[in-house]
Amino acid sequence: GLLLDGDGEPDWRQYEELGKLSAKQQQQAGRLRQKERKVEHLRLEVDRIRAKESSGLSQGQQDQVARNLARIEALQEEMEELQEGLREALR
């Protein structure tokens, strides 16, 4: 049977752990993991900058937060597309 996630969709992470992804699916999963790490890094940077907010942020810091948030949003959209592609392939 299919290995499903909480949304009832095929869970590519479980398939990956069990070694049941094709070479192409493994590449997609690798790209997804890279994007996840990048999002986490950007979030940590935003959190570090915002921790300084009480003393006021410089324009450069404000700009960096805005750039990071925009990049996070773009990465999340890319990740959703990759995940959907993996789910389709696993159905």
Coordinates of N, CA, C and O in Angstrom, one line a residue:
G1 N 0.8 -1.2 0.0 CA 0.0 0.0 0.0 C 0.8 1.3 0.0 O 2.1 1.2 0.2
L2 N 0.2 2.4 -0.2 CA 0.9 3.6 -0.2 C 1.2 4.1 1.2 O 0.5 3.8 2.1
L3 N 2.4 4.7 1.4 CA 2.8 5.3 2.6 C 2.3 6.8 2.6 O 2.7 7.5 1.8
L4 N 1.3 7.1 3.4 CA 0.7 8.4 3.4 C 1.1 9.3 4.5 O 1.4 8.9 5.6
D5 N 1.1 10.6 4.2 CA 1.3 11.6 5.2 C 0.0 12.0 5.9 O -1.0 11.4 5.7
G6 N 0.1 13.0 6.8 CA -1.1 13.4 7.5 C -2.2 14.0 6.7 O -3.4 14.0 7.1
D7 N -1.9 14.4 5.5 CA -2.9 14.9 4.5 C -3.5 13.8 3.6 O -4.2 14.1 2.7
G8 N -3.1 12.6 3.8 CA -3.5 11.5 3.0 C -2.8 11.4 1.6 O -3.2 10.8 0.7
E9 N -1.7 12.1 1.5 CA -0.9 12.1 0.3 C 0.3 11.2 0.5 O 0.7 10.9 1.6
P10 N 0.8 10.7 -0.7 CA 2.0 9.8 -0.5 C 3.1 10.6 0.1 O 3.4 11.7 -0.2
D11 N 3.8 10.0 1.1 CA 4.8 10.6 1.9 C 6.2 10.3 1.4 O 6.7 9.2 1.6
W12 N 6.7 11.2 0.6 CA 8.0 10.9 -0.1 C 9.1 10.7 0.9 O 10.1 10.0 0.6
R13 N 9.0 11.3 2.1 CA 10.1 11.1 3.1 C 10.2 9.6 3.6 O 11.3 9.1 3.7
Q14 N 9.0 9.0 3.7 CA 9.0 7.6 4.1 C 9.6 6.7 3.0 O 10.3 5.8 3.3
Y15 N 9.2 7.0 1.8 CA 9.7 6.3 0.6 C 11.2 6.4 0.6 O 11.9 5.5 0.3
E16 N 11.7 7.7 0.8 CA 13.1 7.9 0.8 C 13.8 7.1 1.8 O 14.9 6.5 1.6
E17 N 13.3 7.1 3.1 CA 13.9 6.4 4.2 C 14.0 4.9 3.8 O 15.0 4.2 4.2
L18 N 13.0 4.4 3.2 CA 13.0 3.0 2.8 C 13.8 2.6 1.5 O 13.8 1.5 1.1
G19 N 14.3 3.7 0.9 CA 15.1 3.5 -0.3 C 14.2 3.1 -1.5 O 14.6 2.4 -2.4
K20 N 13.0 3.6 -1.5 CA 12.0 3.2 -2.5 C 11.8 4.3 -3.6 O 10.7 4.3 -4.2
L21 N 12.7 5.2 -3.7 CA 12.6 6.3 -4.7 C 13.4 5.9 -5.9 O 14.6 5.4 -5.7
S22 N 13.0 6.2 -7.1 CA 13.8 6.1 -8.3 C 14.9 7.1 -8.3 O 14.9 8.0 -7.4
A23 N 15.9 7.0 -9.2 CA 17.0 7.9 -9.2 C 16.5 9.3 -9.4 O 16.9 10.3 -8.8
K24 N 15.5 9.5 -10.3 CA 15.0 10.9 -10.6 C 14.2 11.4 -9.3 O 14.4 12.5 -8.9
Q25 N 13.5 10.5 -8.6 CA 12.8 10.9 -7.4 C 13.8 11.3 -6.3 O 13.6 12.2 -5.5
Q26 N 14.9 10.5 -6.3 CA 15.9 10.8 -5.3 C 16.5 12.2 -5.5 O 16.8 12.9 -4.6
Q27 N 16.7 12.5 -6.8 CA 17.2 13.9 -7.1 C 16.3 14.9 -6.7 O 16.7 16.0 -6.1
Q28 N 15.0 14.7 -6.9 CA 14.0 15.7 -6.5 C 13.9 15.8 -5.0 O 13.9 16.9 -4.5
A29 N 14.0 14.7 -4.3 CA 14.1 14.7 -2.8 C 15.3 15.5 -2.3 O 15.2 16.2 -1.4
G30 N 16.4 15.3 -3.0 CA 17.7 16.0 -2.6 C 17.5 17.5 -2.8 O 17.9 18.3 -1.9
R31 N 16.9 17.9 -3.9 CA 16.6 19.3 -4.1 C 15.7 19.9 -3.1 O 15.9 21.0 -2.6
L32 N 14.7 19.1 -2.7 CA 13.8 19.5 -1.7 C 14.5 19.7 -0.4 O 14.3 20.7 0.3
R33 N 15.3 18.8 0.0 CA 16.1 18.9 1.3 C 17.0 20.1 1.2 O 17.1 20.8 2.3
Q34 N 17.6 20.4 0.1 CA 18.5 21.6 0.0 C 17.7 22.9 0.2 O 18.1 23.8 0.9
K35 N 16.5 22.9 -0.4 CA 15.7 24.1 -0.2 C 15.2 24.2 1.2 O 15.1 25.3 1.8
E36 N 14.9 23.1 1.9 CA 14.5 23.1 3.3 C 15.6 23.7 4.1 O 15.3 24.5 5.0
R37 N 16.8 23.2 3.9 CA 18.0 23.8 4.7 C 18.2 25.3 4.4 O 18.4 26.0 5.4
K38 N 18.0 25.7 3.2 CA 18.1 27.1 2.9 C 17.1 27.9 3.6 O 17.3 29.0 4.2
V39 N 15.8 27.4 3.6 CA 14.7 28.1 4.3 C 15.0 28.2 5.8 O 14.9 29.3 6.4
E40 N 15.5 27.1 6.3 CA 15.9 27.1 7.8 C 17.0 28.2 8.1 O 16.9 28.9 9.0
H41 N 18.0 28.2 7.2 CA 19.1 29.2 7.4 C 18.5 30.6 7.3 O 18.9 31.4 8.1
L42 N 17.7 30.9 6.3 CA 17.1 32.2 6.2 C 16.3 32.6 7.4 O 16.3 33.7 7.9
R43 N 15.5 31.6 7.9 CA 14.7 31.9 9.1 C 15.5 32.2 10.3 O 15.2 33.1 11.1
L44 N 16.6 31.5 10.5 CA 17.5 31.7 11.6 C 18.1 33.1 11.5 O 18.2 33.8 12.5
E45 N 18.5 33.5 10.2 CA 19.1 34.8 10.0 C 18.0 35.9 10.4 O 18.4 36.9 11.0
V46 N 16.8 35.7 9.9 CA 15.7 36.7 10.2 C 15.5 36.8 11.7 O 15.4 37.9 12.3
D47 N 15.5 35.6 12.4 CA 15.4 35.6 13.9 C 16.5 36.4 14.6 O 16.3 37.1 15.5
R48 N 17.7 36.1 14.1 CA 18.9 36.8 14.7 C 18.8 38.3 14.5 O 19.1 39.1 15.4
I49 N 18.4 38.7 13.3 CA 18.3 40.2 13.1 C 17.1 40.8 13.9 O 17.3 41.8 14.6
R50 N 16.0 40.1 14.0 CA 14.9 40.6 14.7 C 15.1 40.6 16.2 O 14.5 41.4 17.0
A51 N 16.0 39.8 16.7 CA 16.4 39.8 18.1 C 17.0 41.1 18.5 O 17.0 41.5 19.7
K52 N 17.6 41.8 17.5 CA 18.2 43.1 17.7 C 17.2 44.3 17.6 O 17.6 45.4 17.8
E53 N 16.0 43.9 17.3 CA 15.0 44.9 17.0 C 14.7 45.9 18.1 O 14.4 47.1 17.9
S54 N 14.9 45.5 19.4 CA 14.6 46.4 20.5 C 15.5 47.6 20.5 O 15.1 48.7 20.9
S55 N 16.7 47.5 19.9 CA 17.6 48.6 19.8 C 17.5 49.3 18.5 O 18.2 50.2 18.2
G56 N 16.5 48.9 17.7 CA 16.3 49.5 16.4 C 17.1 48.9 15.3 O 18.3 48.7 15.5
L57 N 16.5 48.6 14.2 CA 17.2 48.0 13.1 C 17.7 49.0 12.1 O 16.9 50.0 11.8
S58 N 18.9 48.8 11.5 CA 19.3 49.7 10.5 C 18.5 49.5 9.2 O 17.8 48.4 9.1
Q59 N 18.6 50.4 8.3 CA 17.9 50.2 7.0 C 18.4 48.9 6.3 O 17.6 48.1 5.7
G60 N 19.7 48.7 6.4 CA 20.3 47.5 5.8 C 19.7 46.2 6.4 O 19.5 45.2 5.7
Q61 N 19.6 46.2 7.8 CA 19.0 45.0 8.4 C 17.5 44.8 8.0 O 17.1 43.7 7.8
Q62 N 16.8 45.9 7.9 CA 15.4 45.8 7.5 C 15.3 45.3 6.1 O 14.4 44.5 5.8
D63 N 16.2 45.8 5.2 CA 16.2 45.3 3.8 C 16.5 43.8 3.8 O 16.0 43.1 3.0
Q64 N 17.5 43.4 4.6 CA 17.9 42.0 4.6 C 16.7 41.1 5.1 O 16.5 40.0 4.5
V65 N 16.0 41.5 6.1 CA 14.9 40.8 6.6 C 13.8 40.7 5.4 O 13.3 39.6 5.2
A66 N 13.6 41.8 4.8 CA 12.6 41.7 3.7 C 13.1 40.8 2.5 O 12.3 40.0 2.0
R67 N 14.4 40.9 2.2 CA 14.9 40.0 1.1 C 14.8 38.5 1.6 O 14.4 37.6 0.8
N68 N 15.1 38.2 2.8 CA 15.0 36.8 3.3 C 13.6 36.3 3.3 O 13.3 35.2 2.9
L69 N 12.7 37.2 3.7 CA 11.3 36.7 3.8 C 10.7 36.5 2.3 O 10.0 35.5 2.1
A70 N 11.1 37.3 1.4 CA 10.7 37.1 0.0 C 11.3 35.8 -0.5 O 10.7 35.1 -1.3
R71 N 12.6 35.6 -0.2 CA 13.3 34.3 -0.7 C 12.7 33.1 -0.1 O 12.5 32.1 -0.7
I72 N 12.3 33.2 1.2 CA 11.6 32.1 1.9 C 10.3 31.7 1.2 O 10.0 30.6 0.9
E73 N 9.6 32.8 0.9 CA 8.3 32.6 0.2 C 8.5 31.9 -1.2 O 7.8 30.9 -1.6
A74 N 9.5 32.4 -1.9 CA 9.8 31.8 -3.3 C 10.2 30.3 -3.1 O 9.8 29.5 -3.9
L75 N 11.1 30.1 -2.1 CA 11.6 28.7 -1.9 C 10.4 27.8 -1.5 O 10.3 26.6 -2.0
Q76 N 9.5 28.3 -0.7 CA 8.4 27.4 -0.3 C 7.5 27.1 -1.5 O 7.0 26.0 -1.6
E77 N 7.3 28.0 -2.4 CA 6.6 27.7 -3.6 C 7.3 26.7 -4.5 O 6.6 25.7 -5.0
E78 N 8.6 26.8 -4.6 CA 9.4 25.8 -5.4 C 9.3 24.4 -4.7 O 9.2 23.4 -5.4
M79 N 9.4 24.4 -3.4 CA 9.3 23.2 -2.6 C 7.9 22.5 -2.8 O 7.8 21.3 -3.0
E80 N 6.9 23.3 -2.8 CA 5.5 22.8 -3.0 C 5.4 22.1 -4.4 O 4.8 21.0 -4.5
E81 N 6.0 22.7 -5.4 CA 6.0 22.2 -6.8 C 6.7 20.8 -6.8 O 6.3 19.9 -7.4
L82 N 7.9 20.8 -6.2 CA 8.7 19.6 -6.1 C 8.0 18.5 -5.4 O 7.9 17.3 -5.8
Q83 N 7.4 18.9 -4.3 CA 6.6 17.9 -3.5 C 5.5 17.3 -4.3 O 5.2 16.1 -4.2
E84 N 4.8 18.2 -4.9 CA 3.6 17.7 -5.7 C 4.1 16.8 -6.8 O 3.4 15.8 -7.1
G85 N 5.2 17.1 -7.5 CA 5.7 16.2 -8.5 C 6.1 14.8 -7.9 O 5.8 13.8 -8.5
L86 N 6.7 14.8 -6.7 CA 7.0 13.6 -6.1 C 5.8 12.8 -5.7 O 5.7 11.6 -5.9
R87 N 4.8 13.5 -5.2 CA 3.5 12.8 -4.8 C 2.9 12.2 -6.0 O 2.4 11.1 -6.0
E88 N 2.8 12.9 -7.1 CA 2.2 12.4 -8.4 C 2.9 11.1 -8.8 O 2.3 10.2 -9.2
A89 N 4.3 11.2 -8.7 CA 5.1 10.0 -9.2 C 4.8 8.8 -8.3 O 5.0 7.7 -8.7
L90 N 4.5 9.0 -7.0 CA 4.4 7.9 -6.1 C 2.9 7.4 -6.1 O 2.7 6.3 -5.5
R91 N 2.0 8.1 -6.7 CA 0.6 7.6 -6.7 C 0.4 6.3 -7.5 O 1.1 6.1 -8.4

